[in-house]
mmCIF file of N, CA and C in Angstrom:
data_model
loop_
_atom_site.group_PDB
_atom_site.id
_atom_site.type_symbol
_atom_site.label_atom_id
_atom_site.label_comp_id
_atom_site.label_asym_id
_atom_site.label_seq_id
_atom_site.Cartn_x
_atom_site.Cartn_y
_atom_site.Cartn_z
ATOM 1 N N UNK G 1 69.211 79.291 158.275
ATOM 2 C CA UNK G 1 69.951 79.746 157.122
ATOM 3 C C UNK G 1 69.053 79.769 155.893
ATOM 4 N N UNK G 2 68.175 78.752 155.783
ATOM 5 C CA UNK G 2 67.252 78.693 154.661
ATOM 6 C C UNK G 2 66.337 79.915 154.673
ATOM 7 N N UNK G 3 65.899 80.318 155.861
ATOM 8 C CA UNK G 3 65.038 81.485 156.001
ATOM 9 C C UNK G 3 65.762 82.758 155.560
ATOM 10 N N UNK G 4 67.044 82.869 155.905
ATOM 11 C CA UNK G 4 67.834 84.031 155.505
ATOM 12 C C UNK G 4 67.876 84.157 153.988
ATOM 13 N N UNK G 5 68.162 83.044 153.305
ATOM 14 C CA UNK G 5 68.250 83.088 151.851
ATOM 15 C C UNK G 5 66.889 83.332 151.213
ATOM 16 N N UNK G 6 65.843 82.848 151.857
ATOM 17 C CA UNK G 6 64.495 83.116 151.371
ATOM 18 C C UNK G 6 64.190 84.610 151.455
ATOM 19 N N UNK G 7 64.540 85.225 152.582
ATOM 20 C CA UNK G 7 64.344 86.670 152.738
ATOM 21 C C UNK G 7 65.226 87.438 151.758
ATOM 22 N N UNK G 8 66.458 86.992 151.594
ATOM 23 C CA UNK G 8 67.378 87.643 150.667
ATOM 24 C C UNK G 8 66.838 87.606 149.237
ATOM 25 N N UNK G 9 66.265 86.482 148.863
ATOM 26 C CA UNK G 9 65.671 86.361 147.521
ATOM 27 C C UNK G 9 64.490 87.310 147.370
ATOM 28 N N UNK G 10 63.707 87.477 148.417
ATOM 29 C CA UNK G 10 62.575 88.412 148.367
ATOM 30 C C UNK G 10 63.037 89.853 148.217
ATOM 31 N N UNK G 11 64.071 90.220 148.951
ATOM 32 C CA UNK G 11 64.633 91.568 148.838
ATOM 33 C C UNK G 11 65.194 91.780 147.439
ATOM 34 N N UNK G 12 65.895 90.769 146.937
ATOM 35 C CA UNK G 12 66.480 90.863 145.583
ATOM 36 C C UNK G 12 65.396 91.076 144.536
ATOM 37 N N UNK G 13 64.302 90.350 144.640
ATOM 38 C CA UNK G 13 63.216 90.496 143.674
ATOM 39 C C UNK G 13 62.621 91.895 143.732
ATOM 40 N N UNK G 14 62.340 92.379 144.931
ATOM 41 C CA UNK G 14 61.777 93.724 145.077
ATOM 42 C C UNK G 14 62.763 94.777 144.570
ATOM 43 N N UNK G 15 64.036 94.619 144.881
ATOM 44 C CA UNK G 15 65.051 95.581 144.442
ATOM 45 C C UNK G 15 65.206 95.564 142.928
ATOM 46 N N UNK G 16 65.161 94.385 142.326
ATOM 47 C CA UNK G 16 65.307 94.283 140.867
ATOM 48 C C UNK G 16 64.143 94.951 140.141
ATOM 49 N N UNK G 17 62.932 94.753 140.645
ATOM 50 C CA UNK G 17 61.775 95.412 140.035
ATOM 51 C C UNK G 17 61.890 96.925 140.163
ATOM 52 N N UNK G 18 62.284 97.382 141.334
ATOM 53 C CA UNK G 18 62.465 98.813 141.571
ATOM 54 C C UNK G 18 63.564 99.375 140.676
ATOM 55 N N UNK G 19 64.653 98.641 140.555
ATOM 56 C CA UNK G 19 65.799 99.096 139.760
ATOM 57 C C UNK G 19 65.439 99.192 138.277
ATOM 58 N N UNK G 20 64.737 98.203 137.779
ATOM 59 C CA UNK G 20 64.325 98.224 136.376
ATOM 60 C C UNK G 20 63.460 99.452 136.089
ATOM 61 N N UNK G 21 62.476 99.685 136.939
ATOM 62 C CA UNK G 21 61.607 100.844 136.751
ATOM 63 C C UNK G 21 62.393 102.147 136.870
ATOM 64 N N UNK G 22 63.312 102.213 137.813
ATOM 65 C CA UNK G 22 64.103 103.430 138.013
ATOM 66 C C UNK G 22 64.998 103.729 136.822
ATOM 67 N N UNK G 23 65.657 102.713 136.307
ATOM 68 C CA UNK G 23 66.544 102.915 135.162
ATOM 69 C C UNK G 23 65.736 103.322 133.931
ATOM 70 N N UNK G 24 64.581 102.703 133.726
ATOM 71 C CA UNK G 24 63.741 103.094 132.598
ATOM 72 C C UNK G 24 63.259 104.538 132.743
ATOM 73 N N UNK G 25 62.852 104.914 133.948
ATOM 74 C CA UNK G 25 62.411 106.292 134.177
ATOM 75 C C UNK G 25 63.571 107.269 133.992
ATOM 76 N N UNK G 26 64.731 106.924 134.526
ATOM 77 C CA UNK G 26 65.919 107.786 134.378
ATOM 78 C C UNK G 26 66.286 107.931 132.904
ATOM 79 N N UNK G 27 66.250 106.832 132.167
ATOM 80 C CA UNK G 27 66.537 106.890 130.738
ATOM 81 C C UNK G 27 65.533 107.754 129.989
ATOM 82 N N UNK G 28 64.267 107.654 130.342
ATOM 83 C CA UNK G 28 63.233 108.463 129.699
ATOM 84 C C UNK G 28 63.435 109.949 129.990
ATOM 85 N N UNK G 29 63.790 110.267 131.235
ATOM 86 C CA UNK G 29 64.056 111.663 131.600
ATOM 87 C C UNK G 29 65.270 112.176 130.828
ATOM 88 N N UNK G 30 66.305 111.355 130.722
ATOM 89 C CA UNK G 30 67.499 111.756 129.955
ATOM 90 C C UNK G 30 67.125 112.039 128.501
ATOM 91 N N UNK G 31 66.345 111.165 127.893
ATOM 92 C CA UNK G 31 65.914 111.383 126.512
ATOM 93 C C UNK G 31 65.075 112.647 126.378
ATOM 94 N N UNK G 32 64.172 112.868 127.331
ATOM 95 C CA UNK G 32 63.327 114.060 127.295
ATOM 96 C C UNK G 32 64.155 115.337 127.417
ATOM 97 N N UNK G 33 65.287 115.240 128.084
ATOM 98 C CA UNK G 33 66.164 116.403 128.240
ATOM 99 C C UNK G 33 67.156 116.522 127.084
ATOM 100 N N UNK G 34 67.046 115.625 126.095
ATOM 101 C CA UNK G 34 67.922 115.691 124.940
ATOM 102 C C UNK G 34 69.255 114.996 125.127
ATOM 103 N N UNK G 35 69.395 114.222 126.188
ATOM 104 C CA UNK G 35 70.640 113.488 126.434
ATOM 105 C C UNK G 35 70.550 112.113 125.785
ATOM 106 N N UNK G 36 71.644 111.643 125.251
ATOM 107 C CA UNK G 36 71.654 110.332 124.611
ATOM 108 C C UNK G 36 72.391 109.280 125.429
ATOM 109 N N UNK G 37 72.920 109.677 126.565
ATOM 110 C CA UNK G 37 73.628 108.740 127.440
ATOM 111 C C UNK G 37 73.164 108.936 128.874
ATOM 112 N N UNK G 38 73.433 107.932 129.682
ATOM 113 C CA UNK G 38 73.155 108.032 131.117
ATOM 114 C C UNK G 38 74.488 108.019 131.846
ATOM 115 N N UNK G 39 74.513 108.633 133.005
ATOM 116 C CA UNK G 39 75.743 108.678 133.799
ATOM 117 C C UNK G 39 75.943 107.336 134.508
ATOM 118 N N UNK G 40 77.136 106.804 134.393
ATOM 119 C CA UNK G 40 77.455 105.513 135.003
ATOM 120 C C UNK G 40 77.280 105.575 136.519
ATOM 121 N N UNK G 41 77.713 106.638 137.142
ATOM 122 C CA UNK G 41 77.589 106.741 138.602
ATOM 123 C C UNK G 41 76.129 106.761 139.028
ATOM 124 N N UNK G 42 75.256 107.357 138.215
ATOM 125 C CA UNK G 42 73.831 107.372 138.551
ATOM 126 C C UNK G 42 73.261 105.952 138.511
ATOM 127 N N UNK G 43 73.743 105.129 137.624
ATOM 128 C CA UNK G 43 73.301 103.734 137.550
ATOM 129 C C UNK G 43 73.610 103.027 138.872
ATOM 130 N N UNK G 44 74.811 103.242 139.402
ATOM 131 C CA UNK G 44 75.192 102.627 140.678
ATOM 132 C C UNK G 44 74.437 103.260 141.855
ATOM 133 N N UNK G 45 74.240 104.578 141.809
ATOM 134 C CA UNK G 45 73.495 105.250 142.869
ATOM 135 C C UNK G 45 72.060 104.736 142.927
ATOM 136 N N UNK G 46 71.434 104.615 141.768
ATOM 137 C CA UNK G 46 70.073 104.081 141.736
ATOM 138 C C UNK G 46 70.045 102.627 142.213
ATOM 139 N N UNK G 47 71.099 101.884 141.918
ATOM 140 C CA UNK G 47 71.177 100.504 142.402
ATOM 141 C C UNK G 47 71.170 100.430 143.918
ATOM 142 N N UNK G 48 71.943 101.286 144.560
ATOM 143 C CA UNK G 48 71.973 101.313 146.024
ATOM 144 C C UNK G 48 70.622 101.730 146.600
ATOM 145 N N UNK G 49 70.036 102.781 146.044
ATOM 146 C CA UNK G 49 68.737 103.251 146.522
ATOM 147 C C UNK G 49 67.682 102.157 146.352
ATOM 148 N N UNK G 50 67.691 101.483 145.221
ATOM 149 C CA UNK G 50 66.707 100.435 144.960
ATOM 150 C C UNK G 50 66.910 99.228 145.881
ATOM 151 N N UNK G 51 68.144 98.929 146.219
ATOM 152 C CA UNK G 51 68.404 97.844 147.156
ATOM 153 C C UNK G 51 67.817 98.173 148.528
ATOM 154 N N UNK G 52 68.022 99.391 148.991
ATOM 155 C CA UNK G 52 67.472 99.806 150.285
ATOM 156 C C UNK G 52 65.941 99.845 150.245
ATOM 157 N N UNK G 53 65.399 100.398 149.163
ATOM 158 C CA UNK G 53 63.938 100.471 149.040
ATOM 159 C C UNK G 53 63.330 99.084 148.858
ATOM 160 N N UNK G 54 64.039 98.191 148.169
ATOM 161 C CA UNK G 54 63.567 96.817 148.034
ATOM 162 C C UNK G 54 63.494 96.120 149.377
ATOM 163 N N UNK G 55 64.470 96.391 150.236
ATOM 164 C CA UNK G 55 64.452 95.815 151.584
ATOM 165 C C UNK G 55 63.263 96.353 152.385
ATOM 166 N N UNK G 56 63.021 97.655 152.277
ATOM 167 C CA UNK G 56 61.869 98.243 152.981
ATOM 168 C C UNK G 56 60.574 97.638 152.460
ATOM 169 N N UNK G 57 60.457 97.548 151.145
ATOM 170 C CA UNK G 57 59.246 96.985 150.551
ATOM 171 C C UNK G 57 59.046 95.543 150.996
ATOM 172 N N UNK G 58 60.101 94.766 150.985
ATOM 173 C CA UNK G 58 59.987 93.361 151.398
ATOM 174 C C UNK G 58 59.572 93.262 152.867
ATOM 175 N N UNK G 59 60.197 94.045 153.707
ATOM 176 C CA UNK G 59 59.886 93.988 155.138
ATOM 177 C C UNK G 59 58.436 94.363 155.412
ATOM 178 N N UNK G 60 57.970 95.429 154.781
ATOM 179 C CA UNK G 60 56.633 95.933 155.092
ATOM 180 C C UNK G 60 55.498 95.284 154.305
ATOM 181 N N UNK G 61 55.769 94.845 153.079
ATOM 182 C CA UNK G 61 54.659 94.434 152.220
ATOM 183 C C UNK G 61 54.639 92.962 151.810
ATOM 184 N N UNK G 62 55.684 92.213 152.048
ATOM 185 C CA UNK G 62 55.698 90.822 151.584
ATOM 186 C C UNK G 62 54.871 89.900 152.471
ATOM 187 N N UNK G 63 54.703 90.269 153.732
ATOM 188 C CA UNK G 63 54.024 89.391 154.674
ATOM 189 C C UNK G 63 54.965 88.383 155.315
ATOM 190 N N UNK G 64 56.212 88.348 154.864
ATOM 191 C CA UNK G 64 57.174 87.395 155.414
ATOM 192 C C UNK G 64 57.807 87.887 156.707
ATOM 193 N N UNK G 65 57.894 89.201 156.879
ATOM 194 C CA UNK G 65 58.519 89.767 158.077
ATOM 195 C C UNK G 65 57.444 90.381 158.974
ATOM 196 N N UNK G 66 56.719 91.340 158.454
ATOM 197 C CA UNK G 66 55.622 91.973 159.184
ATOM 198 C C UNK G 66 54.334 91.281 158.734
ATOM 199 N N UNK G 67 53.734 90.545 159.643
ATOM 200 C CA UNK G 67 52.613 89.705 159.240
ATOM 201 C C UNK G 67 51.252 90.330 159.508
ATOM 202 N N UNK G 68 50.996 90.787 160.686
ATOM 203 C CA UNK G 68 49.656 91.239 161.061
ATOM 204 C C UNK G 68 49.635 92.753 161.218
ATOM 205 N N UNK G 69 49.570 93.438 160.089
ATOM 206 C CA UNK G 69 49.503 94.895 160.127
ATOM 207 C C UNK G 69 48.577 95.356 159.005
ATOM 208 N N UNK G 70 47.655 96.253 159.315
ATOM 209 C CA UNK G 70 46.768 96.762 158.261
ATOM 210 C C UNK G 70 47.559 97.455 157.151
ATOM 211 N N UNK G 71 47.012 97.382 155.938
ATOM 212 C CA UNK G 71 47.682 97.935 154.769
ATOM 213 C C UNK G 71 47.947 99.433 154.926
ATOM 214 N N UNK G 72 46.997 100.163 155.460
ATOM 215 C CA UNK G 72 47.173 101.603 155.655
ATOM 216 C C UNK G 72 48.351 101.936 156.558
ATOM 217 N N UNK G 73 48.535 101.150 157.595
ATOM 218 C CA UNK G 73 49.659 101.363 158.505
ATOM 219 C C UNK G 73 50.984 101.033 157.808
ATOM 220 N N UNK G 74 50.962 100.011 156.969
ATOM 221 C CA UNK G 74 52.170 99.665 156.212
ATOM 222 C C UNK G 74 52.571 100.836 155.306
ATOM 223 N N UNK G 75 51.588 101.408 154.624
ATOM 224 C CA UNK G 75 51.854 102.552 153.747
ATOM 225 C C UNK G 75 52.349 103.741 154.566
ATOM 226 N N UNK G 76 51.724 103.957 155.728
ATOM 227 C CA UNK G 76 52.130 105.074 156.592
ATOM 228 C C UNK G 76 53.567 104.904 157.091
ATOM 229 N N UNK G 77 54.030 103.679 157.260
ATOM 230 C CA UNK G 77 55.418 103.437 157.649
ATOM 231 C C UNK G 77 56.357 103.505 156.439
ATOM 232 N N UNK G 78 55.863 103.054 155.298
ATOM 233 C CA UNK G 78 56.700 103.020 154.098
ATOM 234 C C UNK G 78 57.005 104.422 153.581
ATOM 235 N N UNK G 79 56.040 105.312 153.618
ATOM 236 C CA UNK G 79 56.235 106.658 153.066
ATOM 237 C C UNK G 79 57.441 107.366 153.679
ATOM 238 N N UNK G 80 57.535 107.501 155.004
ATOM 239 C CA UNK G 80 58.721 108.179 155.551
ATOM 240 C C UNK G 80 60.015 107.381 155.363
ATOM 241 N N UNK G 81 59.909 106.051 155.343
ATOM 242 C CA UNK G 81 61.118 105.244 155.142
ATOM 243 C C UNK G 81 61.674 105.444 153.736
ATOM 244 N N UNK G 82 60.802 105.374 152.729
ATOM 245 C CA UNK G 82 61.242 105.608 151.347
ATOM 246 C C UNK G 82 61.727 107.045 151.174
ATOM 247 N N UNK G 83 61.026 107.988 151.799
ATOM 248 C CA UNK G 83 61.428 109.389 151.700
ATOM 249 C C UNK G 83 62.805 109.603 152.319
ATOM 250 N N UNK G 84 63.064 108.966 153.444
ATOM 251 C CA UNK G 84 64.377 109.104 154.095
ATOM 252 C C UNK G 84 65.488 108.548 153.197
ATOM 253 N N UNK G 85 65.245 107.412 152.577
ATOM 254 C CA UNK G 85 66.253 106.827 151.681
ATOM 255 C C UNK G 85 66.482 107.741 150.485
ATOM 256 N N UNK G 86 65.393 108.191 149.853
ATOM 257 C CA UNK G 86 65.528 109.032 148.662
ATOM 258 C C UNK G 86 66.157 110.383 148.997
ATOM 259 N N UNK G 87 65.728 111.007 150.091
ATOM 260 C CA UNK G 87 66.293 112.300 150.479
ATOM 261 C C UNK G 87 67.759 112.150 150.877
ATOM 262 N N UNK G 88 68.050 111.086 151.603
ATOM 263 C CA UNK G 88 69.444 110.839 151.980
ATOM 264 C C UNK G 88 70.331 110.660 150.760
ATOM 265 N N UNK G 89 69.837 109.916 149.784
ATOM 266 C CA UNK G 89 70.601 109.721 148.548
ATOM 267 C C UNK G 89 70.712 111.031 147.784
ATOM 268 N N UNK G 90 69.638 111.812 147.769
ATOM 269 C CA UNK G 90 69.674 113.102 147.084
ATOM 270 C C UNK G 90 70.738 114.026 147.640
ATOM 271 N N UNK G 91 70.856 114.049 148.949
ATOM 272 C CA UNK G 91 71.866 114.882 149.595
ATOM 273 C C UNK G 91 73.257 114.272 149.408
ATOM 274 N N UNK G 92 73.381 112.978 149.675
ATOM 275 C CA UNK G 92 74.674 112.302 149.584
ATOM 276 C C UNK G 92 75.264 112.376 148.173
ATOM 277 N N UNK G 93 74.417 112.184 147.172
ATOM 278 C CA UNK G 93 74.898 112.145 145.790
ATOM 279 C C UNK G 93 74.697 113.464 145.042
ATOM 280 N N UNK G 94 74.264 114.506 145.750
ATOM 281 C CA UNK G 94 74.070 115.851 145.164
ATOM 282 C C UNK G 94 73.160 115.817 143.942
ATOM 283 N N UNK G 95 71.990 115.187 144.097
ATOM 284 C CA UNK G 95 71.040 115.115 142.992
ATOM 285 C C UNK G 95 70.353 116.453 142.746
ATOM 286 N N UNK G 96 70.314 117.286 143.757
ATOM 287 C CA UNK G 96 69.712 118.618 143.645
ATOM 288 C C UNK G 96 70.407 119.517 144.659
ATOM 289 N N UNK G 97 70.284 120.840 144.477
ATOM 290 C CA UNK G 97 70.947 121.746 145.432
ATOM 291 C C UNK G 97 70.253 121.688 146.794
ATOM 292 N N UNK G 98 70.878 121.018 147.729
ATOM 293 C CA UNK G 98 70.261 120.787 149.035
ATOM 294 C C UNK G 98 70.085 122.061 149.854
ATOM 295 N N UNK G 99 70.833 123.093 149.537
ATOM 296 C CA UNK G 99 70.717 124.339 150.293
ATOM 297 C C UNK G 99 69.575 125.218 149.792
ATOM 298 N N UNK G 100 69.004 124.885 148.651
ATOM 299 C CA UNK G 100 67.936 125.697 148.047
ATOM 300 C C UNK G 100 66.582 125.050 148.327
ATOM 301 N N UNK G 101 65.673 125.796 148.924
ATOM 302 C CA UNK G 101 64.369 125.247 149.271
ATOM 303 C C UNK G 101 63.585 124.829 148.031
ATOM 304 N N UNK G 102 63.830 125.475 146.894
ATOM 305 C CA UNK G 102 63.115 125.104 145.664
ATOM 306 C C UNK G 102 63.525 123.703 145.206
ATOM 307 N N UNK G 103 64.791 123.367 145.379
ATOM 308 C CA UNK G 103 65.245 122.012 145.062
ATOM 309 C C UNK G 103 64.514 120.978 145.903
ATOM 310 N N UNK G 104 64.359 121.276 147.185
ATOM 311 C CA UNK G 104 63.626 120.378 148.072
ATOM 312 C C UNK G 104 62.153 120.295 147.691
ATOM 313 N N UNK G 105 61.567 121.432 147.317
ATOM 314 C CA UNK G 105 60.150 121.447 146.931
ATOM 315 C C UNK G 105 59.920 120.587 145.689
ATOM 316 N N UNK G 106 60.796 120.727 144.706
ATOM 317 C CA UNK G 106 60.667 119.920 143.488
ATOM 318 C C UNK G 106 60.895 118.448 143.811
ATOM 319 N N UNK G 107 61.924 118.168 144.597
ATOM 320 C CA UNK G 107 62.205 116.793 144.995
ATOM 321 C C UNK G 107 60.995 116.171 145.694
ATOM 322 N N UNK G 108 60.425 116.893 146.652
ATOM 323 C CA UNK G 108 59.287 116.369 147.406
ATOM 324 C C UNK G 108 58.075 116.166 146.502
ATOM 325 N N UNK G 109 57.828 117.101 145.592
ATOM 326 C CA UNK G 109 56.692 116.967 144.674
ATOM 327 C C UNK G 109 56.859 115.747 143.769
ATOM 328 N N UNK G 110 58.049 115.571 143.234
ATOM 329 C CA UNK G 110 58.309 114.416 142.371
ATOM 330 C C UNK G 110 58.209 113.122 143.175
ATOM 331 N N UNK G 111 58.768 113.116 144.372
ATOM 332 C CA UNK G 111 58.717 111.927 145.219
ATOM 333 C C UNK G 111 57.271 111.549 145.529
ATOM 334 N N UNK G 112 56.471 112.524 145.963
ATOM 335 C CA UNK G 112 55.080 112.232 146.323
ATOM 336 C C UNK G 112 54.273 111.782 145.116
ATOM 337 N N UNK G 113 54.507 112.389 143.956
ATOM 338 C CA UNK G 113 53.806 111.968 142.740
ATOM 339 C C UNK G 113 54.177 110.536 142.366
ATOM 340 N N UNK G 114 55.465 110.214 142.451
ATOM 341 C CA UNK G 114 55.909 108.858 142.135
ATOM 342 C C UNK G 114 55.350 107.857 143.146
ATOM 343 N N UNK G 115 55.367 108.213 144.432
ATOM 344 C CA UNK G 115 54.838 107.323 145.466
ATOM 345 C C UNK G 115 53.355 107.066 145.236
ATOM 346 N N UNK G 116 52.603 108.120 144.920
ATOM 347 C CA UNK G 116 51.168 107.974 144.663
ATOM 348 C C UNK G 116 50.919 107.104 143.436
ATOM 349 N N UNK G 117 51.707 107.284 142.388
ATOM 350 C CA UNK G 117 51.540 106.487 141.167
ATOM 351 C C UNK G 117 51.843 105.016 141.428
ATOM 352 N N UNK G 118 52.896 104.755 142.167
ATOM 353 C CA UNK G 118 53.263 103.376 142.483
ATOM 354 C C UNK G 118 52.201 102.741 143.374
ATOM 355 N N UNK G 119 51.724 103.489 144.352
ATOM 356 C CA UNK G 119 50.681 102.992 145.248
ATOM 357 C C UNK G 119 49.404 102.680 144.468
ATOM 358 N N UNK G 120 49.043 103.561 143.543
ATOM 359 C CA UNK G 120 47.861 103.326 142.710
ATOM 360 C C UNK G 120 48.053 102.077 141.849
ATOM 361 N N UNK G 121 49.238 101.903 141.304
ATOM 362 C CA UNK G 121 49.513 100.714 140.494
ATOM 363 C C UNK G 121 49.376 99.434 141.298
ATOM 364 N N UNK G 122 49.912 99.434 142.513
ATOM 365 C CA UNK G 122 49.790 98.246 143.369
ATOM 366 C C UNK G 122 48.336 97.994 143.744
ATOM 367 N N UNK G 123 47.583 99.071 143.978
ATOM 368 C CA UNK G 123 46.169 98.918 144.339
ATOM 369 C C UNK G 123 45.379 98.314 143.174
ATOM 370 N N UNK G 124 45.630 98.789 141.981
ATOM 371 C CA UNK G 124 44.951 98.241 140.796
ATOM 372 C C UNK G 124 45.326 96.775 140.614
ATOM 373 N N UNK G 125 46.612 96.476 140.735
ATOM 374 C CA UNK G 125 47.072 95.089 140.613
ATOM 375 C C UNK G 125 46.399 94.203 141.658
ATOM 376 N N UNK G 126 46.335 94.678 142.900
ATOM 377 C CA UNK G 126 45.725 93.889 143.979
ATOM 378 C C UNK G 126 44.244 93.646 143.706
ATOM 379 N N UNK G 127 43.556 94.644 143.194
ATOM 380 C CA UNK G 127 42.128 94.467 142.904
ATOM 381 C C UNK G 127 41.908 93.475 141.773
ATOM 382 N N UNK G 128 42.712 93.588 140.723
ATOM 383 C CA UNK G 128 42.581 92.662 139.593
ATOM 384 C C UNK G 128 42.894 91.241 140.039
ATOM 385 N N UNK G 129 43.981 91.086 140.780
ATOM 386 C CA UNK G 129 44.359 89.767 141.271
ATOM 387 C C UNK G 129 43.307 89.227 142.224
ATOM 388 N N UNK G 130 42.800 90.072 143.106
ATOM 389 C CA UNK G 130 41.773 89.653 144.059
ATOM 390 C C UNK G 130 40.507 89.201 143.353
ATOM 391 N N UNK G 131 40.088 89.897 142.297
ATOM 392 C CA UNK G 131 38.903 89.500 141.544
ATOM 393 C C UNK G 131 39.111 88.145 140.879
ATOM 394 N N UNK G 132 40.317 87.934 140.357
ATOM 395 C CA UNK G 132 40.608 86.650 139.705
ATOM 396 C C UNK G 132 40.542 85.520 140.728
ATOM 397 N N UNK G 133 41.126 85.735 141.908
ATOM 398 C CA UNK G 133 41.092 84.696 142.934
ATOM 399 C C UNK G 133 39.685 84.498 143.487
ATOM 400 N N UNK G 134 38.910 85.564 143.593
ATOM 401 C CA UNK G 134 37.522 85.433 144.034
ATOM 402 C C UNK G 134 36.734 84.582 143.049
ATOM 403 N N UNK G 135 36.963 84.798 141.753
ATOM 404 C CA UNK G 135 36.269 84.005 140.732
ATOM 405 C C UNK G 135 36.687 82.542 140.802
ATOM 406 N N UNK G 136 37.988 82.294 140.987
ATOM 407 C CA UNK G 136 38.461 80.907 141.106
ATOM 408 C C UNK G 136 37.889 80.238 142.356
ATOM 409 N N UNK G 137 37.821 80.974 143.460
ATOM 410 C CA UNK G 137 37.254 80.426 144.693
ATOM 411 C C UNK G 137 35.773 80.123 144.520
ATOM 412 N N UNK G 138 35.040 81.014 143.867
ATOM 413 C CA UNK G 138 33.611 80.785 143.626
ATOM 414 C C UNK G 138 33.403 79.548 142.769
ATOM 415 N N UNK G 139 34.236 79.372 141.735
ATOM 416 C CA UNK G 139 34.129 78.195 140.877
ATOM 417 C C UNK G 139 34.453 76.927 141.675
ATOM 418 N N UNK G 140 35.471 76.990 142.516
ATOM 419 C CA UNK G 140 35.825 75.846 143.345
ATOM 420 C C UNK G 140 34.664 75.466 144.263
ATOM 421 N N UNK G 141 34.071 76.463 144.908
ATOM 422 C CA UNK G 141 32.965 76.198 145.818
ATOM 423 C C UNK G 141 31.767 75.620 145.078
ATOM 424 N N UNK G 142 31.522 76.115 143.876
ATOM 425 C CA UNK G 142 30.419 75.630 143.070
ATOM 426 C C UNK G 142 30.638 74.164 142.680
ATOM 427 N N UNK G 143 31.877 73.846 142.299
ATOM 428 C CA UNK G 143 32.195 72.474 141.895
ATOM 429 C C UNK G 143 32.149 71.489 143.055
ATOM 430 N N UNK G 144 32.446 71.985 144.266
ATOM 431 C CA UNK G 144 32.489 71.108 145.426
ATOM 432 C C UNK G 144 31.261 71.248 146.322
ATOM 433 N N UNK G 145 30.221 71.955 145.833
ATOM 434 C CA UNK G 145 28.975 72.052 146.556
ATOM 435 C C UNK G 145 29.030 72.833 147.840
ATOM 436 N N UNK G 146 29.952 73.793 147.954
ATOM 437 C CA UNK G 146 30.057 74.623 149.163
ATOM 438 C C UNK G 146 29.345 75.945 148.935
ATOM 439 N N UNK G 147 28.946 76.566 150.031
ATOM 440 C CA UNK G 147 28.314 77.894 149.940
ATOM 441 C C UNK G 147 29.285 78.961 150.256
#
């Protein structure tokens, strides 16, 4: 039971981060389009999508569920999973005209651009964090006479 709640907390954290970014992006798009309000139903729709995507992110990237898998393979599994959730929500909630190929083209372009931006952000974060830990490890080894 403790493990379940630990996993649930991990999903919640990933979903909350995703939701915050999504709401901020949605609000920015609304402002750019000259709108001063956001649709209440979109807030709930984004909440559901972020909960599902948070679960996918936790499963594939936290290391708590999938432990021994190369990062590239994790990304290769995450891309279609996130795309399926986003496309499913797009169709279910009528975010774009699903019968028009141009709607799908725009959706796919925006999705891929967002996925690439998020992936780049995580990569930069991982490199910065890794450098900090490498420096701390080097200092530890120096202080304790290890090579």
